[in-house]
CSV table of C-alpha atoms and ligand atoms in Angstrom, one decimal:
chain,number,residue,atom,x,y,z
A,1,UNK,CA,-4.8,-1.6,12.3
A,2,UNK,CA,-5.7,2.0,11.9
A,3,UNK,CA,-2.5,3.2,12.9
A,4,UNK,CA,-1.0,1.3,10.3
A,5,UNK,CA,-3.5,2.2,7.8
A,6,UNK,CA,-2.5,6.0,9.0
A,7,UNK,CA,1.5,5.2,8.8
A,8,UNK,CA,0.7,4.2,5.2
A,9,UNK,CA,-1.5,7.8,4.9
A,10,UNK,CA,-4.7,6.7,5.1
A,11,UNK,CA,-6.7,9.0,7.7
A,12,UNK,CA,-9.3,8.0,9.7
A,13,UNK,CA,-12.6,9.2,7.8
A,14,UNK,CA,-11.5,7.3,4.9
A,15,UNK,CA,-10.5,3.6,6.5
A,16,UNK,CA,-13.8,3.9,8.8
A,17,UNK,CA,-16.1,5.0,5.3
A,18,UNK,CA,-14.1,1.8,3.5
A,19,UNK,CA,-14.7,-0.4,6.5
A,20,UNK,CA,-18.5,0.3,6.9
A,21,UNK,CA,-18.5,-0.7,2.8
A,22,UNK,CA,-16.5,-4.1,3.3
A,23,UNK,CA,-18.9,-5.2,6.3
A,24,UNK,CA,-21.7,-5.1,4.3
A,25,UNK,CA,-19.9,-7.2,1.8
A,26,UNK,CA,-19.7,-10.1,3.8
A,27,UNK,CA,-22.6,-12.3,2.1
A,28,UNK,CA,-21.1,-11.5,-1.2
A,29,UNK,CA,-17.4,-12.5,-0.5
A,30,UNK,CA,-19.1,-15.8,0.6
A,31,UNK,CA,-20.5,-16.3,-2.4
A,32,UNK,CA,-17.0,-15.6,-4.2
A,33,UNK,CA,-15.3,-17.9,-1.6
A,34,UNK,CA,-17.4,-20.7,-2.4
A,35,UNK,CA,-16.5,-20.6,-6.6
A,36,UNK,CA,-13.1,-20.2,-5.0
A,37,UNK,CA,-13.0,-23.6,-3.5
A,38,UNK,CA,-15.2,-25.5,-6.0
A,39,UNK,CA,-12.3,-24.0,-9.1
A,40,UNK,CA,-9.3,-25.2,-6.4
A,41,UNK,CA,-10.5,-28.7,-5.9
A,42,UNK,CA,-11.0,-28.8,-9.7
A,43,UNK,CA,-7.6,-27.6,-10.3
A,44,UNK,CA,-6.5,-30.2,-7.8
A,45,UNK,CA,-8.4,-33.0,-9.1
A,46,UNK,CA,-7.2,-32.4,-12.4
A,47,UNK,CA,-3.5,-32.2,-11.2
A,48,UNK,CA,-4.0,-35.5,-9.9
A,49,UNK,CA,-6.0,-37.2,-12.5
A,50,UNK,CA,-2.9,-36.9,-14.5
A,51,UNK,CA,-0.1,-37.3,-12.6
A,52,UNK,CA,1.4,-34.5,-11.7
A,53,UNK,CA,5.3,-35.3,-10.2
A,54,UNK,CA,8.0,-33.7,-9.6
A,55,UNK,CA,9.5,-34.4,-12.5
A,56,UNK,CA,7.1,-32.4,-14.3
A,57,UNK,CA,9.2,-29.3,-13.0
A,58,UNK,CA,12.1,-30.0,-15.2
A,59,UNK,CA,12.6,-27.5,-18.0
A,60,UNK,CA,14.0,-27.8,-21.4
A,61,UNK,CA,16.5,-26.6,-23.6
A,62,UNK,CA,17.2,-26.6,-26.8
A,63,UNK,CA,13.9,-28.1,-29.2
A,64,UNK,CA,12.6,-29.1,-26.1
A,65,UNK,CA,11.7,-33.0,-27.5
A,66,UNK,CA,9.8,-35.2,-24.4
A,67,UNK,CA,9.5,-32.0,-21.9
A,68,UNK,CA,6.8,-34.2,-19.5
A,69,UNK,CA,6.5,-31.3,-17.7
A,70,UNK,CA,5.1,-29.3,-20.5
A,71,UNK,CA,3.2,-32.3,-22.0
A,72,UNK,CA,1.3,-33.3,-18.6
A,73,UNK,CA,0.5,-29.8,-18.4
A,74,UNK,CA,-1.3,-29.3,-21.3
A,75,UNK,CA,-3.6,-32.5,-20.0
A,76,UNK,CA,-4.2,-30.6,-17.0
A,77,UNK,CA,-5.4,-27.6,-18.9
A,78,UNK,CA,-7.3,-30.0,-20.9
A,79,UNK,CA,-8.9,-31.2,-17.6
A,80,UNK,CA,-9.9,-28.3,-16.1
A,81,UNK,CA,-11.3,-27.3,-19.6
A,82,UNK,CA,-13.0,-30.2,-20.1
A,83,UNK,CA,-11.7,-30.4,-23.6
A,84,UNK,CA,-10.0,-32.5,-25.6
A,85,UNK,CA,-6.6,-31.4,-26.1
A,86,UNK,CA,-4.7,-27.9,-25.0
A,87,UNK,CA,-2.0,-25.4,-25.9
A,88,UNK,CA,0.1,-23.9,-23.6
A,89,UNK,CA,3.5,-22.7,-23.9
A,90,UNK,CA,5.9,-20.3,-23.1
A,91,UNK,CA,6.4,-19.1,-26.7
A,92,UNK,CA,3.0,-18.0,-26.8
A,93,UNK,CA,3.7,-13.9,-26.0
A,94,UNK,CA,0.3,-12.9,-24.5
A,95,UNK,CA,-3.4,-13.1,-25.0
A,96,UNK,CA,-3.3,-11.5,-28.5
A,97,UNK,CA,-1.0,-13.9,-29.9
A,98,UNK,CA,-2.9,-16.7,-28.2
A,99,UNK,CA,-6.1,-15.5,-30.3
A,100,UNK,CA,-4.2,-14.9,-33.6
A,101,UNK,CA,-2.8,-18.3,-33.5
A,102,UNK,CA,-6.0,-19.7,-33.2
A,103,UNK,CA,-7.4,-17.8,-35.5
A,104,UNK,CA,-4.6,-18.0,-37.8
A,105,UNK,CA,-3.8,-21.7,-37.8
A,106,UNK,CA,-8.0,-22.5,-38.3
A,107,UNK,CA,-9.0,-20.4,-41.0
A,108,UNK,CA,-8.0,-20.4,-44.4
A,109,UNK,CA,-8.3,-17.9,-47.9
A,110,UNK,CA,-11.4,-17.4,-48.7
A,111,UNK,CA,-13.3,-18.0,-45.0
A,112,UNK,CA,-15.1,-15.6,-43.2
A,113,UNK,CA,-14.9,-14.9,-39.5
A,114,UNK,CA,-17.6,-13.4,-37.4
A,115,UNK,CA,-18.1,-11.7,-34.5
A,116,UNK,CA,-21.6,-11.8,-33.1
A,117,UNK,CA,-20.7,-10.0,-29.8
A,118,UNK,CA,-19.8,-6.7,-31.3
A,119,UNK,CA,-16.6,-5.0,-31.5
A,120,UNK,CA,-13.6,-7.3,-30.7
A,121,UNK,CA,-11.0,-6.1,-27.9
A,122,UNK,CA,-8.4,-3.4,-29.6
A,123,UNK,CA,-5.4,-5.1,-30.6
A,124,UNK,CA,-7.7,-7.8,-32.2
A,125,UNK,CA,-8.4,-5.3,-34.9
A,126,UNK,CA,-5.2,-5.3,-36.1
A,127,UNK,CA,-5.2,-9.1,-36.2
A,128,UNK,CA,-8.4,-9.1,-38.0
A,129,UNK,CA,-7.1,-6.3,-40.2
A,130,UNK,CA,-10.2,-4.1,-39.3
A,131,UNK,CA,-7.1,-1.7,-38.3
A,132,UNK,CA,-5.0,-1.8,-41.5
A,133,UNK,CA,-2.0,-4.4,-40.5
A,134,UNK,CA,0.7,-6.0,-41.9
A,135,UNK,CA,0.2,-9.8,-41.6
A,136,UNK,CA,-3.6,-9.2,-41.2
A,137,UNK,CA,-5.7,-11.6,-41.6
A,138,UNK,CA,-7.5,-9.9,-44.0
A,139,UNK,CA,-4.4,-9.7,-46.1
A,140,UNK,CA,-4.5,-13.5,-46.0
A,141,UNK,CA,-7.8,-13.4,-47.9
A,142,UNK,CA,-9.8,-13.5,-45.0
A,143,UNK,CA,-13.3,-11.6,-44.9
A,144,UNK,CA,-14.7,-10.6,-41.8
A,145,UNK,CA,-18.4,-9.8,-40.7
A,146,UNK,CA,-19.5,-8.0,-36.9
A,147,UNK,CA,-23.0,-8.3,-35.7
A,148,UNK,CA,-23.8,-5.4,-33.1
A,149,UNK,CA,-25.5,-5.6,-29.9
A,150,UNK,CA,-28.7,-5.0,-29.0
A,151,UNK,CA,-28.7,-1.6,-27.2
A,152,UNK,CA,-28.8,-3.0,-23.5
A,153,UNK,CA,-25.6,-4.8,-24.3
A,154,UNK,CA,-27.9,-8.7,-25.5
A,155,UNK,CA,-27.2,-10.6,-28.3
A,156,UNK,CA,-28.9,-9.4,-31.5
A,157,UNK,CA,-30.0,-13.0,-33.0
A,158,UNK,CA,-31.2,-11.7,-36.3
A,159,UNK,CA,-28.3,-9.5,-37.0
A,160,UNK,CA,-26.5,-12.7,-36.1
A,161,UNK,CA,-27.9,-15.0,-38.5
A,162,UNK,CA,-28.0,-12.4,-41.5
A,163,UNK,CA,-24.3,-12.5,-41.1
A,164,UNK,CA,-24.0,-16.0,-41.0
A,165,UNK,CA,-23.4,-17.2,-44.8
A,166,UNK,CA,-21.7,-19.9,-46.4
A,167,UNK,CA,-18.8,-18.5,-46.5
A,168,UNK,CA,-18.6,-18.3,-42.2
A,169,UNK,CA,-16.3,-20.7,-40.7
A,170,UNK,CA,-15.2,-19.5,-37.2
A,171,UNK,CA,-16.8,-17.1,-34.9
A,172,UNK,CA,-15.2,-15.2,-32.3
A,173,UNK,CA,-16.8,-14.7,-28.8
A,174,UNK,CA,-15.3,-12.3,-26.8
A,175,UNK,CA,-16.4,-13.1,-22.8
A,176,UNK,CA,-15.1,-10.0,-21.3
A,177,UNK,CA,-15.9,-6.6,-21.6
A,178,UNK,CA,-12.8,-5.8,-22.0
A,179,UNK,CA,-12.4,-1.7,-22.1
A,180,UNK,CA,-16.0,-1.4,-23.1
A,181,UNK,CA,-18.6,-1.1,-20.9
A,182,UNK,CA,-21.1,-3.6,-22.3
A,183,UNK,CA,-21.8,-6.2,-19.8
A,184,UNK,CA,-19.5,-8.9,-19.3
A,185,UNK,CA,-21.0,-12.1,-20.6
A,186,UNK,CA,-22.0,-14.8,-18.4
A,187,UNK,CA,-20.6,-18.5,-19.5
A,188,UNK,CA,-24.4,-19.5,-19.7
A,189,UNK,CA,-24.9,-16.5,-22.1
A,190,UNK,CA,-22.1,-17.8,-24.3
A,191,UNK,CA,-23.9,-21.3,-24.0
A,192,UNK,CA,-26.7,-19.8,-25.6
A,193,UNK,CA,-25.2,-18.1,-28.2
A,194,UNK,CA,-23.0,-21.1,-29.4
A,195,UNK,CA,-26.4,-23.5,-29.7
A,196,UNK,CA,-27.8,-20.4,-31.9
A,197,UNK,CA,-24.8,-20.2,-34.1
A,198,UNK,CA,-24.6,-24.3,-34.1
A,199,UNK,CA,-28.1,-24.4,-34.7
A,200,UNK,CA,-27.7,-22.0,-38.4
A,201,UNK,CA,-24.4,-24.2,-39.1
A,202,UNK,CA,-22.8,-27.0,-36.5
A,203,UNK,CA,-20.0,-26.8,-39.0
A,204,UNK,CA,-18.5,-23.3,-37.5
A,205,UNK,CA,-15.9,-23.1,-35.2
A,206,UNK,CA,-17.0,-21.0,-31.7
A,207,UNK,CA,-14.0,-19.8,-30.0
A,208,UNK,CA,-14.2,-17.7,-27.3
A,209,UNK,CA,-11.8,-14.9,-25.8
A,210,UNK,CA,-11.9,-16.2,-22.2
A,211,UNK,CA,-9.2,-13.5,-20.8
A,212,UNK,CA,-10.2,-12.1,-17.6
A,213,UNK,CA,-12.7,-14.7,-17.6
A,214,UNK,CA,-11.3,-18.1,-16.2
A,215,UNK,CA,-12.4,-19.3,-12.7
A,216,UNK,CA,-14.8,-16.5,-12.3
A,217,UNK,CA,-17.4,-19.2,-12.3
A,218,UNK,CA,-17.6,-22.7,-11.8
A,219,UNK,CA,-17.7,-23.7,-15.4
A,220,UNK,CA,-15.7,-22.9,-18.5
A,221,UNK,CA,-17.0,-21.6,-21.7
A,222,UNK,CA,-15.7,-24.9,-23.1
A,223,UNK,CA,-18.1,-26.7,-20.7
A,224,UNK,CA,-21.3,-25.3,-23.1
A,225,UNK,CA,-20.0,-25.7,-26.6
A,226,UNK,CA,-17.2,-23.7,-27.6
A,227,UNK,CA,-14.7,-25.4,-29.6
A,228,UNK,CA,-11.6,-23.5,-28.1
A,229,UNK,CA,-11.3,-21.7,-25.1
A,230,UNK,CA,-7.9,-18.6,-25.4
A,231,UNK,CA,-6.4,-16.6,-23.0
A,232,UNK,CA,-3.5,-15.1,-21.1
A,233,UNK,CA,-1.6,-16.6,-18.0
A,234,UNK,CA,-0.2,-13.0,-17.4
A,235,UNK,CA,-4.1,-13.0,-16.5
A,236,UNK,CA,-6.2,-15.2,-14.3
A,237,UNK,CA,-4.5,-18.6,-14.9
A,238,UNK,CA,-1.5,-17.6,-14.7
A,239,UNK,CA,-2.1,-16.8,-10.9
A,240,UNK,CA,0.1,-14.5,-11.1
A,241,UNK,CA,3.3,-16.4,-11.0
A,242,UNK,CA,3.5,-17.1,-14.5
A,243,UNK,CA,6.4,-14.7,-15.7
A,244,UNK,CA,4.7,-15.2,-19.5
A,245,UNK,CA,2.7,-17.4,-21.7
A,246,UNK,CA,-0.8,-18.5,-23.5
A,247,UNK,CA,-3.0,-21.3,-23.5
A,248,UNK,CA,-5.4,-22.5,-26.3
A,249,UNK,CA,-7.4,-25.4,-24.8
A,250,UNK,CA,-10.2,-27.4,-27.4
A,251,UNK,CA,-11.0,-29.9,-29.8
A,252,UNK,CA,-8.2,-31.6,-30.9
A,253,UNK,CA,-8.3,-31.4,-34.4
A,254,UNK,CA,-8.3,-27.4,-33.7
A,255,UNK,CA,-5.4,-27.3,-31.4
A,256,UNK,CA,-3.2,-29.6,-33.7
A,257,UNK,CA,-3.8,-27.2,-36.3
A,258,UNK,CA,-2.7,-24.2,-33.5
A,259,UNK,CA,0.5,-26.0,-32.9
A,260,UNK,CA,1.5,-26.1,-36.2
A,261,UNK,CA,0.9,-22.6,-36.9
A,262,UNK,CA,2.8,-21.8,-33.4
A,263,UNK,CA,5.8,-23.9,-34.3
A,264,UNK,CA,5.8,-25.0,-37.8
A,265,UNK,CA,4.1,-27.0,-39.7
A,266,UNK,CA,5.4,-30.7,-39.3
A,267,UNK,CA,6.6,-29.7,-36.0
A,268,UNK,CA,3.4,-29.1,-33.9
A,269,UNK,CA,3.4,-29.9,-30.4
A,270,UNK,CA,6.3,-31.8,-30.5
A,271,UNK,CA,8.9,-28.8,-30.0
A,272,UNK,CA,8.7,-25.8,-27.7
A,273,UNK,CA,11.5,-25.7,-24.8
A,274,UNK,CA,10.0,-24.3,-21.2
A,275,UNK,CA,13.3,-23.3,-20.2
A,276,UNK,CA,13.0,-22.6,-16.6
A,277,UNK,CA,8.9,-22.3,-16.4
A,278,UNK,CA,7.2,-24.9,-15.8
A,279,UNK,CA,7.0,-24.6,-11.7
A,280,UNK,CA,5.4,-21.1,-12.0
A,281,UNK,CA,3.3,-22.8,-14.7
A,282,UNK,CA,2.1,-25.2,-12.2
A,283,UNK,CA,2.4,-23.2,-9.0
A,284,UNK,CA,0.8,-20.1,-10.7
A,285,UNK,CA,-2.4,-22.9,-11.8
A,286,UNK,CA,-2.6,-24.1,-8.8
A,287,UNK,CA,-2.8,-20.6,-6.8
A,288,UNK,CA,-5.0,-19.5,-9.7
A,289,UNK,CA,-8.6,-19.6,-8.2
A,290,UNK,CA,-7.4,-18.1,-4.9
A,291,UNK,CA,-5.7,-14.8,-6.5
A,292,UNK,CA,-8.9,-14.6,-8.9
A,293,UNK,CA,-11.0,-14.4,-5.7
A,294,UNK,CA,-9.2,-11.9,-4.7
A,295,UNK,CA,-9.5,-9.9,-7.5
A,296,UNK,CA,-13.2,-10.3,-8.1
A,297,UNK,CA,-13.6,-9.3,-4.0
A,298,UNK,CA,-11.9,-6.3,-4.9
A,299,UNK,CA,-13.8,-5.5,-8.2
A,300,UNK,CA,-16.5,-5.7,-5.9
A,301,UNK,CA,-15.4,-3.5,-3.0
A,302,UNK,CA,-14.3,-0.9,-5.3
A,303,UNK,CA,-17.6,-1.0,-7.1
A,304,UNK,CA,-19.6,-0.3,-3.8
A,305,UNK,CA,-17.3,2.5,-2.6
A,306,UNK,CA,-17.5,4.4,-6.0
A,307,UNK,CA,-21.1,3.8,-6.6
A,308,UNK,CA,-22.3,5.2,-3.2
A,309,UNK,CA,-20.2,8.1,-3.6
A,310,UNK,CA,-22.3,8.6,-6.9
A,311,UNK,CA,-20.2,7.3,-9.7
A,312,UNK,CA,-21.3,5.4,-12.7
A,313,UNK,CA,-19.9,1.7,-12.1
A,314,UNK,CA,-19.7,-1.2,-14.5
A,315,UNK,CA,-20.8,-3.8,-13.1
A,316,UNK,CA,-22.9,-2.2,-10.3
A,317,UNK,CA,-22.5,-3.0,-6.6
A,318,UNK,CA,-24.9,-5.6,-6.6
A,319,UNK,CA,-24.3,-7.5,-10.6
A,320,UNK,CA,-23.1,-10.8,-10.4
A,321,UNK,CA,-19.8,-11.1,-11.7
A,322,UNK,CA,-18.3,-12.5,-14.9
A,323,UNK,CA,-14.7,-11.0,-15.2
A,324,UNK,CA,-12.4,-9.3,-12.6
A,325,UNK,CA,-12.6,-5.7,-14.4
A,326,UNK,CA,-14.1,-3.1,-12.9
A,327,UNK,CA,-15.0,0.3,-14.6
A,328,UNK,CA,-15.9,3.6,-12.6
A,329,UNK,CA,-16.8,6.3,-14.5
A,330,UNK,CA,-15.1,9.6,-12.5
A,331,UNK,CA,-16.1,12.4,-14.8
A,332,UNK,CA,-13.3,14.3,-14.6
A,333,UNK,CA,-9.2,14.2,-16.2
A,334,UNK,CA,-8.1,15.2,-12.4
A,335,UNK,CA,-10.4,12.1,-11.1
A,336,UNK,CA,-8.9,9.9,-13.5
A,337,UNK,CA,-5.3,10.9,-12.3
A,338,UNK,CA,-5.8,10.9,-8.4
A,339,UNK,CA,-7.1,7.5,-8.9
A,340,UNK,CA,-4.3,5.8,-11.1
A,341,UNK,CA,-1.8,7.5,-8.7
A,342,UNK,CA,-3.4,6.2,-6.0
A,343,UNK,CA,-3.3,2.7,-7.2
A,344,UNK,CA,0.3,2.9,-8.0
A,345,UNK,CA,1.4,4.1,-4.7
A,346,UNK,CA,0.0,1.0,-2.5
A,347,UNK,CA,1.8,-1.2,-5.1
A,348,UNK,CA,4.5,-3.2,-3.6
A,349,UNK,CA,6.9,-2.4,-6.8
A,350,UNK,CA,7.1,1.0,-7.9
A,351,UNK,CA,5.2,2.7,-5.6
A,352,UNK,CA,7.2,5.8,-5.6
A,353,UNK,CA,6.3,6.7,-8.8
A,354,UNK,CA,3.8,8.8,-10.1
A,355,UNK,CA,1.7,7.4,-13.2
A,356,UNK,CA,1.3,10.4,-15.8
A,357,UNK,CA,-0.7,10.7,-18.6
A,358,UNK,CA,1.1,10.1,-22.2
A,359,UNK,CA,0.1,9.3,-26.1
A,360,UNK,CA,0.5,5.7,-25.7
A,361,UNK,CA,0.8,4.3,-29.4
A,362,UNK,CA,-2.5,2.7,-30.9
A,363,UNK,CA,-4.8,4.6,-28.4
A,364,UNK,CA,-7.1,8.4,-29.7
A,365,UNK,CA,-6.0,9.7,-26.6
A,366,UNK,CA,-3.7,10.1,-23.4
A,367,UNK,CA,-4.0,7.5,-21.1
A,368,UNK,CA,-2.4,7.2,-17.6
A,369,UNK,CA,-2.1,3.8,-16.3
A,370,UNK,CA,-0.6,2.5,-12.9
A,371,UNK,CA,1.2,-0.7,-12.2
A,372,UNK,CA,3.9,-2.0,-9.9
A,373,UNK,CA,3.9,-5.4,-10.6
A,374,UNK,CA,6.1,-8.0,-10.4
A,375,UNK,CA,5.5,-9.6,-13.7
A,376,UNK,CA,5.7,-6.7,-16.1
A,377,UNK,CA,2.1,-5.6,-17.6
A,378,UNK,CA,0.4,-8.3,-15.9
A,379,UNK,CA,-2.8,-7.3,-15.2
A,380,UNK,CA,-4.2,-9.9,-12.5
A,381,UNK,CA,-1.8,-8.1,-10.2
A,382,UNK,CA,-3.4,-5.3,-9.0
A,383,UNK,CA,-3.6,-2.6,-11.9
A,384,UNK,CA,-5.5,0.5,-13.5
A,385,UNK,CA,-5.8,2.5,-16.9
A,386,UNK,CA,-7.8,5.5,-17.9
A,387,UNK,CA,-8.2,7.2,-21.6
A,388,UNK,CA,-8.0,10.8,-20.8
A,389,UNK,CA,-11.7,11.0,-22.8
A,390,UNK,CA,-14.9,11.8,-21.8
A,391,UNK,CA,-17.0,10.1,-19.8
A,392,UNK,CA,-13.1,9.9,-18.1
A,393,UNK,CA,-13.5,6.1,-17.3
A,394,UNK,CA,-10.8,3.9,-15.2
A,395,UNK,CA,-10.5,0.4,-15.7
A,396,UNK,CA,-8.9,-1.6,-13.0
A,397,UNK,CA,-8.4,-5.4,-12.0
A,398,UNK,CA,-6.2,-7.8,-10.5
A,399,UNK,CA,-5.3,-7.8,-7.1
A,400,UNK,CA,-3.2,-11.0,-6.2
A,401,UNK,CA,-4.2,-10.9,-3.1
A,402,UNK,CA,-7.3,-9.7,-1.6
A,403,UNK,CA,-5.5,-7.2,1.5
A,404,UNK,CA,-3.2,-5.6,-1.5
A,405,UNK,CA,-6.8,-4.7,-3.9
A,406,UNK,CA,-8.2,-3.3,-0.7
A,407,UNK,CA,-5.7,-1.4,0.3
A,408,UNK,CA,-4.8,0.1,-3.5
A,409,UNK,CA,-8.5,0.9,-3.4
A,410,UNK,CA,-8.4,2.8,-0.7
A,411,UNK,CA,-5.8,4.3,-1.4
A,412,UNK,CA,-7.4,5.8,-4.6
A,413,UNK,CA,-9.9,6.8,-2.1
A,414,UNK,CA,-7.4,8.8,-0.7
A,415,UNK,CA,-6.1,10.4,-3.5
A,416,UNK,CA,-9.2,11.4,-4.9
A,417,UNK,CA,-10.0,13.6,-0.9
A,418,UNK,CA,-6.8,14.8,-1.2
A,419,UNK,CA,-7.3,16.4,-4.8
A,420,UNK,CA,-10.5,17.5,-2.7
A,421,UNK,CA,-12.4,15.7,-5.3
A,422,UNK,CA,-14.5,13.7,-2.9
A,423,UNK,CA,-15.4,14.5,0.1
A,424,UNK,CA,-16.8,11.9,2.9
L,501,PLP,C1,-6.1,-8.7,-22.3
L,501,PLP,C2,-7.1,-9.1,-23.4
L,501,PLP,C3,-6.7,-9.5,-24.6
L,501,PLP,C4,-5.3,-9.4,-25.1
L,501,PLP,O1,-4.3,-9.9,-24.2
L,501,PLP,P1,-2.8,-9.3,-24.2
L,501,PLP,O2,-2.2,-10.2,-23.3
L,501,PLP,O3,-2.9,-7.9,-23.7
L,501,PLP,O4,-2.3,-9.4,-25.6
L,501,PLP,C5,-7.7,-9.9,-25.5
L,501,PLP,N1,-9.0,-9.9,-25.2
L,501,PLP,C6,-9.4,-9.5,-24.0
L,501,PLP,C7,-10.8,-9.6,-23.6
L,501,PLP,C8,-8.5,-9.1,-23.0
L,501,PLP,O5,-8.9,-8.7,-21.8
């Protein structure tokens, strides 16, 4: 093994350092393994409780009338989400779109949305219109309202209910940290802060942003109130063999109205051709809770190499987990750079390239990120950005399978001795 690790330039001092880390981790992984297993059966189960066949894997052309495939699906979401109906569809973009058509389709002139957790994810601004947009929904008439955080990242229940008015008719929960390093929120959290919200008004809509989130744990923010659950399957469900899509899974009255808005009104659910998707659909569900297991594992290895080297790490080494992105804080543009190359060149795609640092548009700053995946920007396959900004953060996640996020972190290891950066 260490020969091979050496072929693939990995020298000795680092591989023995990174396998000291990963046999401490053992209890931990257990832990992991076991949500793992629990989120498979349920994904099983749900397959089964509605009839999953073979015919399912037939795509459709055209308006895509009576695609089975893509109807039984959305039941199967709507198992695992334990809600009443779901969304999901090729012609849902990413995990932006996902959110603006359920924003979009449930709110009307003259409502207010809230966000109690803070600052939404960045290319939610733009939906919002907090970022001047075209299309925005402010420009629809729609007034928006942000409580903050408490300092240590908790909710901040009175800010929270002097926002609340009469006018609030949707509030938006974002699960994951997303590029912030505020704490990830843990479904239970988001429990409590839907029966607070209810409790003001049962009348408001709580949706939450699950990206990043799903199969982390072995319930669902649907499972503790929230009225629609949104995300990605470039992300976690998606498992990584979904070449695109969104899913919107919730009350039915809610999701009727995001179908509508998705197609047209009048149409709804009833069009929407999958083409040739629906396998990796199904596939990529099923292989779901395995490939997010290997992500968090990695989140967590990485976490406990960078923190005993005397890094900042969001989560810590020992947090329990509620997304699969990890933040280490390297200090340095040059720490930043070694790291993101070394990510890309483990990749299986790409690896011969080297990541540079460029003005991305809608960023303040350079960023350098690394990828060689084999769906293009998906981030549950193994994956890293960095804003060239003080405190010179990376982000990372994804991993689709467990040997490929070790190794990537390793090599980053690497990198950063060979920029003499670290040493061991
Ligand atoms: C990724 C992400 C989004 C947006 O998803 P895209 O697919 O990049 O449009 C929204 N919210 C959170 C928390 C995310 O992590």
């Amino acid at each position: 093994m260490k020969e091979l690790y050496r072929s693939l330039g990995i020298s000795d001092s680092v591989y023995s350092y990174c396998k000291d880390i990963l046999d401490s981790l053992e209890d931990r992984f257990k832990e992991v393994d076991e949500v793992r297993e629990y989120n498979q059966l349920k994904v099983i189960k749900a397959m089964q409780d509605n009839r999953v066949s073979e015919s399912c894997f037939q795509g459709t052309t055209g308006y895509g009338y009576n695609d089975i495939g893509r109807e039984t699906l959305e039941k199967v979401y709507a198992s695992i989400f334990k809600t009443e109906d779901a969304l999901v569809r090729p012609q849902i973009t990413c995990g932006t779109h996902a959110l603006n058509v359920a924003l979009s389709a449930n709110l009307r002139p003259g409502d207010e949305l809230l966000s109690p957790v803070g600052k939404p994810y960045d290319t939610l601004e733009e939906v919002i219109g907090i970022r001047e947009s075209k299309c925005s929904l402010k420009e629809f008439g729609i007034t928006y309202k942000q409580a903050e955080l408490n300092e240590d990242g908790s909710f901040n229940y009175d800010a929270i209910k002097a926002a609340i008015n009469e006018k609030t008719k949707l509030a938006t929960i974002q699960r994951s940290k997303g590029y912030l390093t505020r704490p990830t929120f843990s479904v239970k959290q988001i429990g409590e802060l839907i029966s607070f919200i209810k409790g003001i008004n049962p009348n408001i809509i709580c949706m939450v942003d699950n990206c990043y989130g799903e199969f982390v744990d072995v319930i669902e923010p649907s499972e503790v109130g929230a009225d629609m659950v949104v995300g990605s399957l470039i992300k976690n469900p998606g498992g990584g063999l979904a070449p695109i899509g969104g899913y919107i899974a919730g009350r039915k009255d809610l999701i009727e109205n995001c179908a509508y808005r998705l197609t047209s009104p009048g149409l709804g659910k009833e069009v929407g051709a999958t083409l040739n998707v629906n396998t990796a659909f199904y596939q990529g569900l099923f292989m779901a809770p395995t490939v997010t297991a290997a992500a968090l594992k990695g989140a967590i290895f990485a976490a406990n190499i960078y923190e005993k080297l005397g890094y900042k790490v969001v989560p810590d080494s020992k947090e329990k987990r509620h997304d699969i992105i990890q933040a280490v804080t390297l200090n340095s543009e040059d720490a930043v750079i070694a790291f993101c190359k070394g990510i890309q060149a483990a990749a299986p795609v790409d690896s011969y390239l080297s990541p540079e640092p460029w003005a991305m548009p809608g960023y303040d700053s350079d960023v350098i990120m690394a990828a060689g995946a084999f769906v293009s920007g998906s981030s549950i396959e193994l994956s890293a950005d960095g804003p060239i900004k003080p405190p010179y953060n990376v982000y990372f996640q994804g991993g689709l399978t467990f040997d490929h996020a070790k190794f990537g972190i390793i090599k980053s290891l690497q990198a950063l001795v060979d920029a003499k950066i670290v040493s061991l």
